[in-house]
Coordinates of C-alpha atoms and ligand atoms in Angstrom, one line a residue:
M299 CA 0.0 0.0 0.0
V300 CA 1.3 3.5 -1.0
T301 CA -0.3 6.9 -0.4
A302 CA -1.4 9.1 -3.3
Y303 CA -3.1 12.5 -3.4
D304 CA -3.6 13.3 -7.0
C305 CA -4.3 11.7 -10.3
T306 CA -0.9 11.8 -11.9
F307 CA 0.9 10.1 -9.0
A308 CA -2.0 7.7 -8.5
Q309 CA -1.5 6.6 -12.1
L310 CA 2.2 6.3 -11.8
I311 CA 2.0 4.3 -8.6
D312 CA -0.9 2.2 -9.8
R313 CA 1.2 1.3 -12.9
A314 CA 3.8 -0.2 -10.5
G315 CA 1.2 -2.7 -9.4
V316 CA 0.6 -1.9 -5.7
D317 CA -2.6 -3.3 -4.2
I318 CA -4.0 -0.3 -2.4
L319 CA -3.7 3.5 -3.0
L320 CA -4.3 5.2 0.3
V321 CA -5.6 8.8 0.1
G322 CA -4.1 9.5 3.5
D323 CA -4.8 12.4 5.8
S324 CA -1.0 12.6 5.8
L325 CA -1.7 15.1 3.0
G326 CA -2.0 17.5 5.9
M327 CA 1.8 17.3 6.2
V328 CA 3.1 16.5 2.7
V329 CA 0.6 18.5 0.6
Q330 CA -0.7 21.2 2.9
G331 CA 2.5 21.8 4.9
E332 CA 0.8 21.4 8.3
H333 CA 2.6 19.9 11.3
S334 CA 0.1 17.2 11.9
T335 CA -2.9 15.5 10.3
L336 CA -5.4 17.3 12.6
P337 CA -6.3 20.3 10.5
V338 CA -7.4 18.2 7.5
T339 CA -11.1 18.4 6.8
I340 CA -13.6 15.9 5.2
E341 CA -14.1 18.3 2.3
E342 CA -10.3 18.2 1.6
M343 CA -10.3 14.4 1.9
V344 CA -13.2 14.2 -0.5
Y345 CA -11.4 16.5 -3.0
H346 CA -8.2 14.4 -3.0
T347 CA -10.1 11.1 -3.0
R348 CA -11.9 12.3 -6.2
L349 CA -8.5 13.1 -7.8
V350 CA -7.0 9.7 -7.0
A351 CA -10.2 7.9 -8.0
R352 CA -10.0 9.6 -11.4
A353 CA -6.8 7.6 -12.1
R354 CA -9.1 4.6 -12.6
S355 CA -6.6 2.5 -11.0
N356 CA -6.4 -1.3 -10.7
A357 CA -5.5 -0.8 -7.0
L358 CA -8.2 -0.4 -4.4
V359 CA -8.7 3.2 -3.5
L360 CA -8.8 3.7 0.3
G361 CA -9.8 7.1 1.8
D362 CA -8.9 8.2 5.3
L363 CA -11.6 9.6 7.5
P364 CA -10.0 12.7 9.0
F365 CA -9.9 14.0 12.6
L366 CA -13.4 14.5 14.1
S367 CA -15.2 13.2 11.0
Y368 CA -16.2 10.0 12.8
Q369 CA -15.3 10.3 16.5
T370 CA -18.3 12.6 17.1
S371 CA -21.1 10.2 16.4
R372 CA -21.9 7.1 14.3
R373 CA -24.2 9.2 12.2
D374 CA -21.2 11.6 11.4
A375 CA -19.1 8.5 10.6
L376 CA -21.7 7.1 8.2
E377 CA -22.3 10.5 6.6
N378 CA -18.6 11.3 6.1
A379 CA -17.6 7.8 5.0
G380 CA -20.4 8.0 2.5
K381 CA -18.9 11.3 1.1
L382 CA -15.6 9.5 0.5
I383 CA -17.3 6.5 -1.1
K384 CA -19.3 8.9 -3.3
A385 CA -16.0 10.6 -4.3
G386 CA -14.7 7.3 -5.5
A387 CA -13.1 5.5 -2.5
E388 CA -13.8 1.8 -2.3
A389 CA -13.1 1.6 1.4
V390 CA -12.4 4.0 4.3
K391 CA -9.9 3.9 7.1
L392 CA -10.3 5.2 10.6
E393 CA -8.0 5.4 13.6
G394 CA -8.7 3.7 17.0
G395 CA -9.2 0.3 18.5
R396 CA -12.0 -0.8 20.9
A397 CA -13.4 2.7 21.1
Q398 CA -14.2 2.6 17.4
A399 CA -15.6 -0.9 17.3
G400 CA -19.2 0.3 17.3
T401 CA -18.5 2.7 14.5
I402 CA -16.7 0.1 12.4
R403 CA -19.7 -2.2 12.9
A404 CA -22.1 0.5 11.8
L405 CA -20.1 1.2 8.7
A406 CA -19.8 -2.4 7.8
R407 CA -23.5 -2.8 8.2
A408 CA -23.9 0.0 5.7
D409 CA -21.7 -2.1 3.3
I410 CA -18.8 0.4 3.6
P411 CA -15.6 -1.7 3.9
V412 CA -13.4 -0.4 6.8
V413 CA -9.7 -0.6 7.4
A414 CA -8.8 0.1 11.1
H415 CA -5.6 1.8 12.2
I416 CA -4.0 1.0 15.6
G417 CA -0.8 1.5 17.5
L418 CA 0.7 5.0 16.8
T419 CA -2.4 6.8 15.6
P420 CA -1.4 10.2 14.3
Q421 CA -4.8 11.8 15.1
S422 CA -4.1 11.1 18.8
V423 CA -0.7 12.9 18.7
H424 CA -1.5 15.1 21.6
R425 CA -2.7 12.2 23.9
M426 CA 0.4 10.2 23.0
G427 CA 2.7 13.3 23.6
G428 CA 4.1 13.1 20.1
H429 CA 4.7 10.6 17.4
K430 CA 5.9 7.9 19.7
V431 CA 6.3 4.1 19.3
Q432 CA 3.4 2.4 21.1
G433 CA 3.1 -1.0 22.9
R434 CA 6.5 -1.1 24.4
D435 CA 5.4 -1.8 28.0
E436 CA 3.3 -4.8 29.0
E437 CA 0.1 -2.8 29.7
S438 CA 0.1 -1.0 26.4
R439 CA 1.0 -4.2 24.6
Q440 CA -2.1 -5.9 26.1
R441 CA -4.2 -2.9 25.2
L442 CA -3.1 -3.1 21.6
L443 CA -3.8 -6.8 21.4
D444 CA -7.3 -6.2 22.8
D445 CA -7.8 -3.3 20.2
A446 CA -6.7 -5.6 17.4
R447 CA -9.2 -8.3 18.5
A448 CA -12.0 -5.8 18.9
I449 CA -11.7 -4.2 15.4
A450 CA -11.5 -7.6 13.7
D451 CA -14.6 -8.7 15.6
A452 CA -16.3 -5.5 14.6
G453 CA -15.9 -6.3 10.9
A454 CA -12.8 -4.4 9.7
F455 CA -11.4 -6.2 6.7
A456 CA -7.8 -5.1 7.3
V457 CA -5.8 -3.2 9.9
V458 CA -2.9 -0.7 9.6
V459 CA -0.5 -1.3 12.5
E460 CA 1.7 1.7 13.0
G461 CA 4.7 2.4 15.3
V462 CA 5.0 -0.7 17.4
P463 CA 7.9 -3.0 18.2
L464 CA 8.3 -5.7 15.5
E465 CA 7.6 -8.4 18.1
L466 CA 4.2 -6.9 18.7
G467 CA 3.6 -6.5 15.0
R468 CA 4.3 -10.2 14.6
E469 CA 2.0 -11.0 17.5
I470 CA -1.0 -9.0 16.2
T471 CA -0.5 -10.5 12.7
A472 CA -0.5 -14.0 14.2
L473 CA -3.6 -13.2 16.3
L474 CA -5.8 -11.9 13.5
D475 CA -7.4 -13.6 10.5
I476 CA -7.6 -10.2 8.6
P477 CA -4.4 -8.9 7.0
T478 CA -2.2 -6.5 8.9
I479 CA -0.5 -3.6 7.0
G480 CA 2.5 -2.3 8.9
I481 CA 4.3 1.1 9.0
G482 CA 7.1 1.1 11.5
A483 CA 5.8 -2.2 12.8
G484 CA 8.5 -4.5 11.6
P485 CA 8.7 -7.1 8.8
F486 CA 6.1 -9.6 10.0
C487 CA 2.9 -7.8 9.0
D488 CA 1.1 -9.2 6.0
G489 CA 1.6 -6.0 4.0
Q490 CA 3.4 -2.6 4.3
V491 CA 2.5 1.0 3.7
L492 CA 4.7 4.1 3.1
V493 CA 3.9 7.7 2.4
M494 CA 4.7 8.3 -1.3
H495 CA 6.8 11.4 -0.6
D496 CA 9.0 9.4 1.8
L497 CA 9.4 6.5 -0.6
L498 CA 10.3 8.7 -3.6
G499 CA 12.6 11.0 -1.7
L500 CA 10.4 14.0 -2.5
A501 CA 10.9 15.7 0.9
T502 CA 13.4 18.5 1.1
E503 CA 16.9 17.4 2.3
D504 CA 16.6 18.9 5.8
H505 CA 13.5 16.9 6.6
K506 CA 14.4 14.2 9.1
M507 CA 13.1 10.8 8.1
P508 CA 11.8 8.3 10.7
R509 CA 13.7 5.0 11.0
F510 CA 11.0 3.0 9.2
V511 CA 11.3 5.0 6.0
R512 CA 13.3 3.6 3.1
R513 CA 13.9 6.0 0.2
Y514 CA 13.8 4.3 -3.2
A515 CA 14.6 7.4 -5.2
G516 CA 15.8 11.0 -4.7
L517 CA 13.2 12.7 -6.8
G518 CA 13.2 15.9 -4.7
A519 CA 16.8 16.6 -5.8
Q520 CA 16.0 15.7 -9.3
V521 CA 13.0 18.1 -9.4
T522 CA 15.2 20.9 -8.2
A523 CA 18.0 20.1 -10.6
A524 CA 15.6 19.9 -13.6
V525 CA 14.0 23.3 -12.7
E526 CA 17.4 24.9 -12.1
A527 CA 18.6 23.6 -15.6
Y528 CA 15.4 25.0 -17.2
A529 CA 15.8 28.4 -15.5
E530 CA 19.5 28.6 -16.5
D531 CA 18.6 27.8 -20.1
V532 CA 15.9 30.5 -20.1
R533 CA 18.2 33.1 -18.6
A534 CA 21.0 32.2 -21.1
G535 CA 18.6 32.4 -24.0
G536 CA 19.0 28.7 -24.7
F537 CA 15.3 27.8 -24.3
P538 CA 13.1 27.7 -26.3
S539 CA 15.2 26.7 -29.4
D540 CA 14.1 27.2 -32.9
A541 CA 12.8 23.7 -33.0
E542 CA 10.7 24.4 -29.9
S543 CA 9.1 27.4 -31.4
Y544 CA 6.1 27.9 -33.8
H545 CA 6.8 29.5 -37.2
A546 CA 4.8 32.0 -39.2
P547 CA 3.8 30.8 -42.7
R548 CA 6.8 31.3 -45.1
A549 CA 5.9 34.7 -46.7
A550 CA 4.9 36.5 -43.5
G551 CA 7.9 34.8 -41.7
A552 CA 10.4 36.1 -44.2
A553 CA 9.5 39.7 -43.5
A554 CA 9.5 39.3 -39.8
A555 CA 12.8 37.3 -39.8
A556 CA 14.7 40.2 -41.2
H557 CA 14.1 42.1 -38.0
E558 CA 14.8 39.3 -35.6
P559 CA 18.0 37.8 -34.3
Q560 CA 18.5 34.4 -35.9
T561 CA 20.7 32.7 -33.4
C562 CA 19.2 30.6 -30.6
G563 CA 22.4 30.4 -28.5
R564 CA 22.3 27.3 -26.5
M565 CA 25.9 26.8 -25.4
Q566 CA 26.6 27.7 -21.8
E567 CA 29.9 29.1 -20.7
I568 CA 31.1 28.2 -17.2
E569 CA 34.3 29.6 -15.7
S570 CA 34.3 28.4 -12.1
V571 CA 35.0 24.9 -10.9
A572 CA 32.1 25.1 -8.4
G573 CA 29.7 26.2 -11.2
M574 CA 30.9 23.4 -13.4
Q575 CA 30.4 20.9 -10.6
R576 CA 26.9 22.2 -9.9
W577 CA 25.9 21.8 -13.6
A578 CA 27.4 18.3 -13.7
D579 CA 25.6 17.2 -10.5
R580 CA 22.3 18.4 -12.0
Q581 CA 22.8 16.4 -15.3
R582 CA 23.8 13.3 -13.3
A583 CA 20.7 13.8 -11.0
L584 CA 18.6 13.8 -14.2
G585 CA 20.2 10.5 -15.3
L586 CA 22.0 12.2 -18.2
R587 CA 25.4 11.0 -19.5
I588 CA 28.1 13.6 -19.7
S589 CA 30.8 13.4 -22.5
F590 CA 33.9 15.5 -22.2
V591 CA 36.6 16.7 -24.5
P592 CA 39.5 18.5 -22.9
T593 CA 41.5 20.9 -25.1
M594 CA 43.8 23.9 -25.0
G595 CA 41.8 25.7 -27.6
Y596 CA 42.8 27.2 -31.0
L597 CA 40.5 24.5 -32.3
H598 CA 40.8 22.6 -35.6
E599 CA 39.1 19.8 -37.3
G600 CA 40.9 17.3 -35.1
H601 CA 39.3 18.7 -32.0
L602 CA 35.9 18.9 -33.7
S603 CA 36.1 15.2 -34.6
L604 CA 36.5 14.4 -30.9
V605 CA 33.5 16.6 -30.2
R606 CA 31.4 14.5 -32.7
E607 CA 32.7 11.3 -31.1
A608 CA 31.7 12.8 -27.7
R609 CA 28.2 13.7 -28.9
S610 CA 27.6 10.1 -30.1
R611 CA 28.5 8.8 -26.6
G612 CA 26.6 11.1 -24.3
D613 CA 23.5 13.2 -23.7
R614 CA 25.5 16.4 -22.9
V615 CA 28.8 17.5 -24.3
V616 CA 31.3 19.6 -22.3
V617 CA 34.5 20.9 -24.0
S618 CA 37.1 22.6 -21.9
I619 CA 39.5 25.2 -23.2
F620 CA 42.4 25.7 -20.8
V621 CA 46.0 26.4 -21.7
N622 CA 47.5 24.6 -18.8
P623 CA 50.5 26.5 -17.6
I624 CA 51.9 23.6 -15.5
Q625 CA 52.4 21.2 -18.5
F626 CA 54.6 23.6 -20.4
D627 CA 58.3 22.9 -19.8
R628 CA 59.3 26.0 -21.7
E629 CA 58.0 29.4 -20.8
E630 CA 58.2 30.7 -24.4
D631 CA 56.0 27.8 -25.6
L632 CA 53.3 28.8 -23.1
I633 CA 53.5 32.5 -24.0
S634 CA 53.4 31.8 -27.8
Y635 CA 50.7 29.1 -27.6
P636 CA 48.1 30.3 -30.2
R637 CA 44.7 31.5 -28.8
Q638 CA 41.5 32.4 -30.6
P639 CA 38.7 32.4 -28.1
E640 CA 36.0 34.0 -30.2
R641 CA 36.4 31.6 -33.1
D642 CA 36.7 28.6 -30.8
R643 CA 33.4 29.6 -29.1
R644 CA 31.7 29.8 -32.5
L645 CA 33.0 26.5 -33.6
L646 CA 31.9 24.8 -30.5
E647 CA 28.5 26.4 -30.6
D648 CA 28.0 25.2 -34.2
A649 CA 29.2 21.7 -33.2
G650 CA 26.3 21.5 -30.7
V651 CA 28.4 21.6 -27.5
D652 CA 26.3 22.2 -24.4
V653 CA 28.9 23.7 -22.1
L654 CA 32.2 25.4 -22.7
F655 CA 34.3 25.2 -19.5
A656 CA 36.9 27.8 -19.7
P657 CA 38.4 28.5 -16.3
H658 CA 41.0 31.2 -15.6
P659 CA 44.4 29.8 -14.5
R660 CA 43.9 31.3 -11.1
E661 CA 40.7 29.4 -10.7
M662 CA 42.5 26.1 -11.4
Y663 CA 45.7 27.0 -9.5
P664 CA 45.2 29.4 -6.7
D665 CA 48.4 30.8 -5.0
E666 CA 48.3 28.1 -2.3
F667 CA 48.1 25.2 -4.8
V668 CA 50.7 22.5 -4.0
S669 CA 49.2 19.1 -5.0
S670 CA 49.8 17.0 -8.1
V671 CA 49.0 13.7 -9.7
N672 CA 51.8 11.6 -11.2
V673 CA 51.8 8.5 -13.3
E674 CA 55.1 6.6 -12.9
R675 CA 57.1 4.7 -15.6
L676 CA 54.8 5.4 -18.6
T677 CA 55.8 9.0 -18.4
E678 CA 59.5 8.5 -18.4
R679 CA 59.9 7.6 -22.1
L680 CA 59.0 9.3 -25.4
C681 CA 58.0 12.9 -24.8
G682 CA 58.3 12.4 -21.1
A683 CA 62.1 11.9 -21.5
H684 CA 62.4 15.3 -23.3
R685 CA 59.8 17.4 -21.4
P686 CA 60.5 17.3 -17.7
G687 CA 57.3 17.7 -15.6
H688 CA 55.1 17.8 -18.7
F689 CA 53.0 14.7 -17.9
R690 CA 52.7 15.5 -14.2
G691 CA 51.1 18.8 -15.4
V692 CA 48.8 16.8 -17.8
T693 CA 47.6 14.3 -15.2
T694 CA 47.2 17.0 -12.6
V695 CA 45.0 19.2 -14.9
V696 CA 43.1 16.2 -16.3
S697 CA 42.3 15.0 -12.8
K698 CA 41.1 18.5 -11.9
L699 CA 39.0 18.8 -15.0
F700 CA 37.5 15.4 -14.4
H701 CA 36.5 16.5 -10.9
A702 CA 35.0 19.6 -12.2
V703 CA 33.1 18.2 -15.2
K704 CA 32.3 14.8 -13.7
P705 CA 32.0 13.1 -17.1
H706 CA 30.9 9.5 -17.8
V707 CA 33.1 9.5 -20.9
A708 CA 36.1 11.5 -22.1
V709 CA 37.6 11.6 -25.6
F710 CA 41.3 12.0 -26.2
G711 CA 43.1 12.1 -29.5
E712 CA 45.5 9.4 -30.6
K713 CA 47.6 12.2 -32.0
D714 CA 48.9 12.5 -28.4
L715 CA 49.6 8.8 -28.1
Q716 CA 51.5 9.0 -24.8
Q717 CA 48.9 11.3 -23.2
L718 CA 46.2 8.9 -24.1
A719 CA 48.1 5.9 -22.6
V720 CA 49.0 7.9 -19.4
V721 CA 45.4 9.2 -18.9
R722 CA 44.0 5.7 -19.4
R723 CA 46.5 4.3 -16.8
M724 CA 45.6 7.1 -14.3
V725 CA 41.9 6.6 -14.7
R726 CA 42.3 2.8 -14.1
D727 CA 44.9 3.2 -11.2
L728 CA 42.9 5.9 -9.4
D729 CA 39.4 4.4 -10.1
F730 CA 38.0 7.5 -11.8
G731 CA 35.2 5.4 -13.3
I732 CA 35.4 7.3 -16.6
D733 CA 35.3 5.7 -20.0
I734 CA 38.3 6.9 -22.0
V735 CA 37.6 6.8 -25.7
P736 CA 40.4 7.4 -28.4
G737 CA 39.8 9.6 -31.4
R738 CA 41.6 9.1 -34.7
I739 CA 44.3 11.5 -35.9
V740 CA 42.9 14.1 -38.3
R741 CA 45.4 15.3 -40.9
E742 CA 45.8 18.1 -43.4
A743 CA 45.7 17.2 -47.1
D744 CA 49.4 16.7 -47.2
G745 CA 49.3 14.3 -44.3
L746 CA 50.6 16.7 -41.5
A747 CA 48.7 15.9 -38.3
M748 CA 46.5 18.8 -37.4
S749 CA 47.8 20.7 -34.4
S750 CA 47.3 24.1 -32.9
R751 CA 51.1 24.5 -33.0
N752 CA 51.2 24.2 -36.8
A753 CA 49.9 27.8 -36.8
R754 CA 53.3 28.9 -35.5
L755 CA 55.1 27.8 -38.6
D756 CA 55.7 30.3 -41.5
A757 CA 55.2 29.2 -45.1
Q758 CA 58.7 27.7 -45.4
G759 CA 58.4 25.9 -42.0
R760 CA 55.0 24.6 -43.0
L761 CA 56.5 23.1 -46.2
A762 CA 59.3 21.6 -44.2
A763 CA 56.8 20.1 -41.7
R764 CA 55.8 17.7 -44.4
C765 CA 58.8 15.7 -43.5
V766 CA 56.9 14.4 -40.4
P767 CA 54.1 12.5 -42.2
A768 CA 56.7 11.6 -44.9
A769 CA 58.8 10.0 -42.1
M770 CA 55.7 8.1 -41.0
D771 CA 55.2 6.9 -44.6
A772 CA 58.8 5.9 -44.7
A773 CA 58.4 3.7 -41.6
R774 CA 55.5 2.0 -43.2
L775 CA 57.3 1.5 -46.5
A776 CA 60.3 0.1 -44.7
V777 CA 58.1 -2.4 -42.9
A778 CA 56.3 -3.3 -46.2
R779 CA 59.7 -4.0 -47.6
G780 CA 60.6 -6.4 -44.8
A781 CA 62.2 -4.3 -42.1
R782 CA 61.4 -5.7 -38.7
S783 CA 64.0 -4.2 -36.2
A784 CA 63.6 -0.9 -34.4
E785 CA 67.0 0.0 -35.7
E786 CA 66.1 -0.4 -39.4
I787 CA 62.7 1.3 -39.1
G788 CA 64.2 4.1 -36.9
A789 CA 66.9 4.7 -39.5
A790 CA 64.3 5.0 -42.3
V791 CA 62.5 7.7 -40.3
A792 CA 65.8 9.5 -39.4
R793 CA 66.9 9.6 -43.1
V794 CA 63.7 11.2 -44.2
V795 CA 63.8 13.9 -41.5
A796 CA 67.5 14.5 -42.2
L797 CA 66.5 15.4 -45.8
E798 CA 64.8 18.5 -44.5
P799 CA 67.4 21.1 -43.3
R800 CA 64.9 23.0 -41.1
A801 CA 63.9 19.8 -39.2
R802 CA 65.6 18.0 -36.3
L803 CA 64.5 14.6 -35.1
E804 CA 64.1 14.5 -31.3
Y805 CA 63.1 10.8 -31.1
A806 CA 61.6 8.0 -33.1
V807 CA 60.5 5.1 -30.9
L808 CA 58.8 1.8 -31.6
C809 CA 56.5 0.8 -28.8
D810 CA 53.4 -1.0 -27.6
P811 CA 50.5 1.5 -28.0
L812 CA 49.1 0.8 -24.5
S813 CA 52.0 0.1 -22.2
L814 CA 54.4 2.3 -24.3
E815 CA 57.0 -0.5 -23.7
P816 CA 59.8 -0.1 -26.3
A817 CA 59.8 -2.8 -29.0
E818 CA 63.1 -4.1 -30.4
R819 CA 61.3 -5.9 -33.2
I820 CA 57.9 -5.7 -34.7
D821 CA 56.2 -9.1 -35.0
A822 CA 52.7 -7.7 -34.4
A823 CA 51.1 -4.3 -34.9
T824 CA 53.4 -1.8 -33.2
Q825 CA 53.3 2.0 -32.9
I826 CA 56.0 4.3 -34.0
A827 CA 56.0 7.7 -32.4
V828 CA 58.1 10.6 -33.4
A829 CA 58.9 14.1 -32.2
V830 CA 60.4 16.5 -34.7
W831 CA 61.5 20.1 -34.3
V832 CA 60.8 22.4 -37.3
D833 CA 61.9 26.0 -36.9
G834 CA 61.7 25.8 -33.1
V835 CA 58.2 24.3 -33.2
R836 CA 57.9 20.8 -31.7
L837 CA 55.7 18.5 -33.8
I838 CA 54.6 15.0 -32.8
D839 CA 53.1 12.2 -34.8
N840 CA 52.6 8.4 -34.7
V841 CA 51.3 5.6 -36.8
L842 CA 50.5 1.9 -36.3
L843 CA 52.9 -0.3 -38.2
D844 CA 51.4 -3.6 -39.3
P845 CA 54.0 -6.2 -40.4
T846 CA 51.3 -8.0 -42.5
E847 CA 50.8 -4.8 -44.6
T848 CA 52.7 -5.1 -47.9
S849 CA 51.6 -2.0 -49.8
P850 CA 50.7 0.8 -47.4
A851 CA 48.2 3.4 -48.5
R852 CA 49.6 6.9 -48.2
L853 CA 48.8 8.4 -44.8
A854 CA 47.4 11.6 -46.2
R855 CA 44.9 9.8 -48.3
H856 CA 44.3 7.1 -45.8
E857 CA 43.5 9.1 -42.7
S858 CA 42.8 12.6 -43.7
H859 CA 39.3 13.8 -43.0
T860 CA 39.8 17.0 -44.9
P861 CA 41.0 16.2 -48.4
G862 CA 41.4 18.9 -51.0
E863 CA 42.8 22.2 -50.1
G864 CA 46.3 22.5 -48.7
Y865 CA 49.8 21.4 -49.4
E866 CA 50.8 18.5 -51.6
S867 CA 52.2 15.6 -49.7
V868 CA 55.8 14.4 -50.2
P869 CA 55.4 11.7 -52.9
V870 CA 56.0 8.1 -51.8
E871 CA 57.9 7.5 -55.0
F872 CA 60.4 10.3 -54.0
L873 CA 60.9 8.6 -50.6
L874 CA 61.5 5.3 -52.2
A875 CA 64.1 6.7 -54.5
E876 CA 65.8 8.6 -51.6
L877 CA 65.8 5.5 -49.4
D878 CA 67.3 3.4 -52.3
R879 CA 69.8 6.1 -53.1
R880 CA 71.2 6.3 -49.5
Ligands
AMP1117 P1 45.1 20.0 -27.4 O1 44.2 21.2 -27.6 O2 46.3 20.1 -28.3 O3 45.5 19.8 -26.0 O4 44.3 18.7 -27.9 C1 43.1 18.4 -27.3 C2 42.7 17.0 -27.8 O5 42.6 17.0 -29.2 C3 43.7 16.0 -27.4 O6 43.0 14.8 -26.9 C4 44.5 15.7 -28.6 O7 45.0 14.5 -28.7 C5 43.4 15.9 -29.7 N1 44.0 16.2 -31.0 C6 44.9 17.2 -31.2 N2 45.2 17.1 -32.5 C7 44.4 16.2 -33.1 C8 44.3 15.7 -34.4 N3 45.0 16.2 -35.4 N4 43.4 14.7 -34.6 C9 42.7 14.2 -33.6 N5 42.8 14.6 -32.4 C10 43.6 15.6 -32.1

């Protein structure tokens, strides 16, 4: 048995298959905001009984007779019970034991089915001196057993037993032939009843729950979160959207449209960690899945491909733009890191991003900040060997971003192979419970992996940078021609980079893509990762080398998502000839 006070909830609860919907005088507290059930009138009970009865439930509709609607006389009891029945109740409930036996008998004689209510009877709150457990001493136990016998003899078809020790609940249940329905009366009653607001967690957080309540949901918090989200959307101009609006017929609309702003901005911008967390908590309370793409901005198609991946994996997409000062090992690199916030904002809005999280460095690292997150071993090789402190900066900021955004899933590009491996390890080691999804490398038409840092190259440098994808091609060619040792493959890469006078190879390493363990030979698919300096700009790239591949497709054609415009790639034929020549 569950209480219900209106049609919507009666339908929802009935759909769950409960046996009895109780239109309780508890509505005094949960609907009317009173401190007890005493102020509730028969007219109010009739009104709510009618609302619940309209749900046309399968469950039996039971209406409470409120305080002083039946204690005054049998005639009043009959008249008021009749009002509830006429409003749609199929049975009525009244509080009291032996004292009400005569009334129960009179109602039963009038064919009004009666449920009695004994133990802690809320309408007697003042006599009991509060909502106190009953039947704890021997005398009151005996009195309750006598009450139970009396109401059953009088013709009640069931009895609610409230606020008694479980031993007494069991005793009363064993004593009676009619079913007992317990609330705070232990597990041995034939049935149980809870107030719907308690069961669904609709009460405000500061409301102290009695011991016998078990919350099966936290709908109160969800309601607040949903309305907060709605209000925020309205204030930010994100609701209603174009799709949620009516449109004038075409001709009339065209004239009006010229005078109206066309954008329905829906992307929200959040700058504080606390604000981000509040937003994330609300989405989670609503059961929505948050997808996250961390970036340092100056966005390109590579970033946007991650956003599309994120969109396909969650209900809400958050992108962060934060140029993380603690992952830069060189001050000048941080200062010269390209920034274009307005364009980034537009791109993200067009990509359907829900939230741009763009905290100020002081928000992320206040003066007193001294903590860090570090992943051992994995960070010692490749870029880690050449950029002291870089990965500690990455794992620290990614942890902080995860705590702010609280995503279910986060997308990281394979372009930063080591970063992906390190973040995956950290998430597993530290039990972040976030799904880390890789995103493929997006390249320019000539095969150069897209990167914000490419913008720092001048035209000559940009041409020279083609040696990086060319070196990747060379590695694949070498493997296709039978090279298997790291030495041979590394040499092929080094030769191609050496052809370009503006370029300097920092490392070329063969390794396992997950553990980053260096490989001496390639017998299965193995990653090659490189870092190359071109005109003082550090470029990284990687590709999977497959020893079963005999005629590798060119990287540019194979992987680019943006063919067409741009630089010509270095021809494979040229590379072949160069490799043969040397
Ligand atoms: P960044 O803004 O450079 O920190 O990069 C943000 C995310 O975008 C990282 O997960 C990168 O791996 C990813 N990313 C960068 N460049 C590319 C690219 N060319 N293709 C795919 N993902 C990329």
